Tab-separated table of C-alpha atoms in Angstrom:
chain	number	residue	atom	x	y	z
A	1	UNK	CA	0.000	0.000	0.000
A	2	UNK	CA	0.877	3.662	-0.121
A	3	UNK	CA	3.364	5.122	2.353
A	4	UNK	CA	3.928	8.860	2.689
A	5	UNK	CA	6.925	10.355	4.461
A	6	UNK	CA	7.019	14.009	5.458
A	7	UNK	CA	9.871	16.272	6.550
A	8	UNK	CA	10.642	18.163	8.648
A	9	UNK	CA	8.508	17.297	11.649
A	10	UNK	CA	8.900	20.825	13.010
A	11	UNK	CA	9.857	24.052	11.277
A	12	UNK	CA	10.430	27.426	12.861
A	13	UNK	CA	10.750	30.547	10.721
A	14	UNK	CA	10.659	34.296	11.168
A	15	UNK	CA	7.710	36.250	9.827
A	16	UNK	CA	8.323	37.091	6.190
A	17	UNK	CA	10.599	34.122	5.535
A	18	UNK	CA	9.688	31.229	3.251
A	19	UNK	CA	8.843	27.735	4.479
A	20	UNK	CA	9.226	24.496	2.556
A	21	UNK	CA	7.771	21.131	3.547
A	22	UNK	CA	8.668	17.993	1.624
A	23	UNK	CA	6.918	14.670	1.137
A	24	UNK	CA	7.742	11.448	-0.641
A	25	UNK	CA	5.349	8.708	-1.629
A	26	UNK	CA	5.855	5.071	-2.499
A	27	UNK	CA	3.043	4.097	-4.873
A	28	UNK	CA	3.808	5.230	-8.409
A	29	UNK	CA	0.097	4.891	-9.209
A	30	UNK	CA	-0.830	7.702	-6.814
A	31	UNK	CA	-2.178	10.616	-8.836
A	32	UNK	CA	-3.680	13.147	-6.443
A	33	UNK	CA	-1.777	15.057	-3.745
A	34	UNK	CA	-3.645	17.390	-1.387
A	35	UNK	CA	-2.198	19.456	1.450
A	36	UNK	CA	-4.113	20.119	4.645
A	37	UNK	CA	-3.636	22.704	7.400
A	38	UNK	CA	-4.729	21.871	10.923
A	39	UNK	CA	-4.897	24.557	13.562
A	40	UNK	CA	-4.824	23.578	17.205
A	41	UNK	CA	-8.019	21.829	18.214
A	42	UNK	CA	-9.513	22.127	14.748
A	43	UNK	CA	-10.172	19.853	11.799
A	44	UNK	CA	-7.723	19.458	8.894
A	45	UNK	CA	-8.686	21.752	6.044
A	46	UNK	CA	-7.578	21.621	2.439
A	47	UNK	CA	-5.278	24.470	1.395
A	48	UNK	CA	-4.057	23.334	-2.000
A	49	UNK	CA	-3.913	20.200	-4.123
A	50	UNK	CA	-2.238	18.966	-7.268
A	51	UNK	CA	-2.847	16.186	-9.733
A	52	UNK	CA	-0.147	14.085	-11.313
A	53	UNK	CA	-0.545	15.667	-14.729
A	54	UNK	CA	0.570	19.023	-13.331
A	55	UNK	CA	4.069	19.937	-12.136
A	56	UNK	CA	3.286	23.049	-10.133
A	57	UNK	CA	0.304	24.929	-8.795
A	58	UNK	CA	0.129	28.288	-7.034
A	59	UNK	CA	-2.476	30.030	-4.951
A	60	UNK	CA	-1.348	33.423	-3.650
A	61	UNK	CA	1.400	32.768	-1.083
A	62	UNK	CA	1.310	28.981	-1.307
A	63	UNK	CA	2.526	26.693	-4.036
A	64	UNK	CA	2.960	22.983	-4.516
A	65	UNK	CA	5.432	21.217	-6.788
A	66	UNK	CA	5.371	17.602	-7.890
A	67	UNK	CA	8.175	15.440	-9.248
A	68	UNK	CA	6.586	12.203	-10.438
A	69	UNK	CA	9.876	10.611	-11.396
A	70	UNK	CA	11.323	11.053	-7.932
A	71	UNK	CA	7.941	10.537	-6.271
A	72	UNK	CA	8.121	13.608	-4.159
A	73	UNK	CA	6.107	16.780	-3.747
A	74	UNK	CA	6.617	19.937	-1.753
A	75	UNK	CA	4.639	22.774	-0.204
A	76	UNK	CA	6.084	26.256	-0.407
A	77	UNK	CA	4.783	29.144	1.682
A	78	UNK	CA	6.219	32.579	0.953
A	79	UNK	CA	6.057	35.715	3.109
A	80	UNK	CA	4.992	33.675	6.119
A	81	UNK	CA	2.713	35.249	8.713
A	82	UNK	CA	2.020	34.253	12.334
A	83	UNK	CA	-1.404	32.958	11.287
A	84	UNK	CA	0.354	30.374	9.108
A	85	UNK	CA	1.415	28.642	12.324
A	86	UNK	CA	-0.264	25.223	12.309
A	87	UNK	CA	0.361	21.579	11.502
A	88	UNK	CA	0.528	20.827	7.796
A	89	UNK	CA	-0.188	17.399	6.351
A	90	UNK	CA	0.576	16.112	2.905
A	91	UNK	CA	-1.374	13.196	1.452
A	92	UNK	CA	-1.367	10.919	-1.552
A	93	UNK	CA	-4.047	8.825	-3.165
A	94	UNK	CA	-4.631	6.605	-6.127
A	95	UNK	CA	-7.990	7.983	-7.156
A	96	UNK	CA	-8.996	4.578	-8.415
A	97	UNK	CA	-8.907	3.291	-4.852
A	98	UNK	CA	-10.135	6.354	-2.979
A	99	UNK	CA	-7.705	5.715	-0.118
A	100	UNK	CA	-6.069	8.941	1.082
A	101	UNK	CA	-2.877	8.306	3.058
A	102	UNK	CA	-1.427	11.147	5.124
A	103	UNK	CA	2.107	12.068	6.018
A	104	UNK	CA	3.054	12.459	9.671
A	105	UNK	CA	2.650	16.214	9.690
A	106	UNK	CA	4.896	19.275	10.029
A	107	UNK	CA	4.421	21.717	12.866
A	108	UNK	CA	5.160	25.184	11.468
A	109	UNK	CA	5.816	28.022	13.874
A	110	UNK	CA	6.077	31.540	12.474
A	111	UNK	CA	7.547	34.006	14.944
A	112	UNK	CA	6.717	37.723	14.684
B	1	UNK	CA	-24.335	22.982	3.507
B	2	UNK	CA	-23.626	22.208	7.161
B	3	UNK	CA	-20.580	20.127	6.331
B	4	UNK	CA	-19.730	16.796	7.915
B	5	UNK	CA	-21.437	16.543	11.295
B	6	UNK	CA	-20.054	14.402	14.072
B	7	UNK	CA	-21.332	13.574	17.531
B	8	UNK	CA	-20.470	13.581	20.311
B	9	UNK	CA	-17.804	16.283	20.128
B	10	UNK	CA	-16.292	15.175	23.424
B	11	UNK	CA	-16.693	11.964	25.366
B	12	UNK	CA	-15.076	10.694	28.523
B	13	UNK	CA	-15.802	7.097	29.361
B	14	UNK	CA	-14.537	4.374	31.622
B	15	UNK	CA	-12.481	1.473	30.378
B	16	UNK	CA	-14.679	-1.399	29.311
B	17	UNK	CA	-17.608	0.742	28.289
B	18	UNK	CA	-19.051	0.796	24.798
B	19	UNK	CA	-18.474	3.949	22.767
B	20	UNK	CA	-20.481	4.920	19.696
B	21	UNK	CA	-19.391	7.776	17.475
B	22	UNK	CA	-21.747	9.142	14.852
B	23	UNK	CA	-21.310	10.878	11.538
B	24	UNK	CA	-23.515	12.564	8.983
B	25	UNK	CA	-21.646	13.146	5.700
B	26	UNK	CA	-22.168	16.070	3.370
B	27	UNK	CA	-25.361	15.568	1.410
B	28	UNK	CA	-24.651	13.998	-1.966
B	29	UNK	CA	-21.239	12.662	-1.032
B	30	UNK	CA	-20.899	8.946	-1.691
B	31	UNK	CA	-17.592	8.201	0.049
B	32	UNK	CA	-17.177	8.249	3.820
B	33	UNK	CA	-13.985	7.841	5.835
B	34	UNK	CA	-13.176	7.311	9.497
B	35	UNK	CA	-9.754	8.545	10.645
B	36	UNK	CA	-8.094	8.414	14.048
B	37	UNK	CA	-5.573	11.033	15.117
B	38	UNK	CA	-3.045	10.657	17.915
B	39	UNK	CA	0.242	12.380	18.643
B	40	UNK	CA	2.154	9.157	18.197
B	41	UNK	CA	0.559	7.804	15.024
B	42	UNK	CA	-0.779	10.894	13.282
B	43	UNK	CA	-3.820	10.565	11.022
B	44	UNK	CA	-4.678	6.914	10.419
B	45	UNK	CA	-7.381	5.746	8.040
B	46	UNK	CA	-9.520	3.200	9.872
B	47	UNK	CA	-12.143	2.378	7.250
B	48	UNK	CA	-13.868	3.856	4.260
B	49	UNK	CA	-17.187	3.300	2.531
B	50	UNK	CA	-18.301	3.878	-1.042
B	51	UNK	CA	-22.057	4.031	-1.575
B	52	UNK	CA	-22.583	2.696	1.956
B	53	UNK	CA	-20.444	-0.390	1.320
B	54	UNK	CA	-17.248	-0.895	3.353
B	55	UNK	CA	-14.377	-1.017	0.866
B	56	UNK	CA	-11.263	-1.147	3.013
B	57	UNK	CA	-11.227	-1.809	6.753
B	58	UNK	CA	-7.577	-2.806	6.943
B	59	UNK	CA	-6.908	0.109	9.262
B	60	UNK	CA	-9.344	-1.010	11.933
B	61	UNK	CA	-7.044	-1.827	14.841
B	62	UNK	CA	-8.802	-4.904	16.178
B	63	UNK	CA	-12.119	-6.648	16.612
B	64	UNK	CA	-13.154	-4.208	19.310
B	65	UNK	CA	-13.728	-1.668	16.545
B	66	UNK	CA	-16.643	-1.866	14.138
B	67	UNK	CA	-18.203	0.568	11.678
B	68	UNK	CA	-21.493	0.655	9.870
B	69	UNK	CA	-23.173	2.791	7.277
B	70	UNK	CA	-26.849	1.836	7.139
B	71	UNK	CA	-27.730	4.612	4.703
B	72	UNK	CA	-26.155	7.427	2.716
B	73	UNK	CA	-26.576	9.987	5.487
B	74	UNK	CA	-25.377	8.170	8.578
B	75	UNK	CA	-22.431	6.154	9.837
B	76	UNK	CA	-21.282	4.880	13.215
B	77	UNK	CA	-17.951	3.815	14.629
B	78	UNK	CA	-18.257	1.608	17.676
B	79	UNK	CA	-15.624	0.561	20.195
B	80	UNK	CA	-16.549	-2.270	22.519
B	81	UNK	CA	-15.002	-2.648	25.022
B	82	UNK	CA	-13.062	0.611	25.113
B	83	UNK	CA	-9.498	0.828	26.450
B	84	UNK	CA	-7.351	3.796	27.514
B	85	UNK	CA	-5.180	3.398	24.393
B	86	UNK	CA	-8.252	4.182	22.287
B	87	UNK	CA	-8.103	7.771	23.515
B	88	UNK	CA	-7.769	9.915	20.407
B	89	UNK	CA	-9.594	12.291	18.114
B	90	UNK	CA	-11.792	10.420	15.661
B	91	UNK	CA	-12.537	12.260	12.450
B	92	UNK	CA	-15.221	11.417	9.968
B	93	UNK	CA	-14.774	12.743	6.438
B	94	UNK	CA	-16.665	12.551	3.190
B	95	UNK	CA	-16.118	13.152	-0.501
B	96	UNK	CA	-17.579	12.611	-3.886
B	97	UNK	CA	-16.205	9.652	-5.771
B	98	UNK	CA	-13.541	9.853	-6.990
B	99	UNK	CA	-10.964	11.873	-5.124
B	100	UNK	CA	-8.989	14.341	-7.155
B	101	UNK	CA	-11.284	14.481	-10.145
B	102	UNK	CA	-13.148	17.659	-11.005
B	103	UNK	CA	-11.951	19.256	-7.809
B	104	UNK	CA	-13.316	16.500	-5.577
B	105	UNK	CA	-11.588	16.365	-2.249
B	106	UNK	CA	-12.152	15.091	1.253
B	107	UNK	CA	-13.909	17.230	3.875
B	108	UNK	CA	-13.470	16.553	7.566
B	109	UNK	CA	-15.918	16.875	10.404
B	110	UNK	CA	-14.986	18.664	13.621
B	111	UNK	CA	-13.917	15.392	15.227
B	112	UNK	CA	-14.964	13.429	18.290
B	113	UNK	CA	-12.499	13.779	21.169
B	114	UNK	CA	-12.518	10.491	23.062
B	115	UNK	CA	-10.910	9.949	26.448
B	116	UNK	CA	-11.029	6.498	28.008
B	117	UNK	CA	-10.055	6.437	31.681
């Protein structure tokens, strides 16, 4: 089955810096890669996603890149703000099987 | 749309008691997922249903756990008997089939915070 590894487990940056979180997946058939943000005590919420036929996707200050050959994908947050502080999860799924597998999460702390 | 609705939001129970968690998926969604979240193991998929049929329950930890989906608008996750190590946040989520197509993605409920003492 699919296995998703995520690094780093914690990331501390200064406000205004960029943050990068990286994930690798094992199943070459996986074709959909969402990223979720979870604030303390809240539910995970989708922030951006990418399909395997796309190499990069941007939405304002966040972007995701995908390297299918290497089986890894990354989340990039630019101009970080304190409200970006949260746990971020990557995930991978083979849409034919509908089974979304999550990475272990990255705790991002943005200091003012 | 009210989103995925879970109940109870918080439950504290004694070891050995039966626990039933409930979920109402987003109307029209035909896939339903139960996840468990702990500090040690992160977000684990326990089971998922497509069109009310259990498709993959390989994540269910043991026979003490069972899940049902009697109709398209209701699912339960039952733990009997409960143990302290079952303490976790249990999330229900739903989506349209299939994930990743036409913008379909998975939406989580608020979670049920379970403490077994």
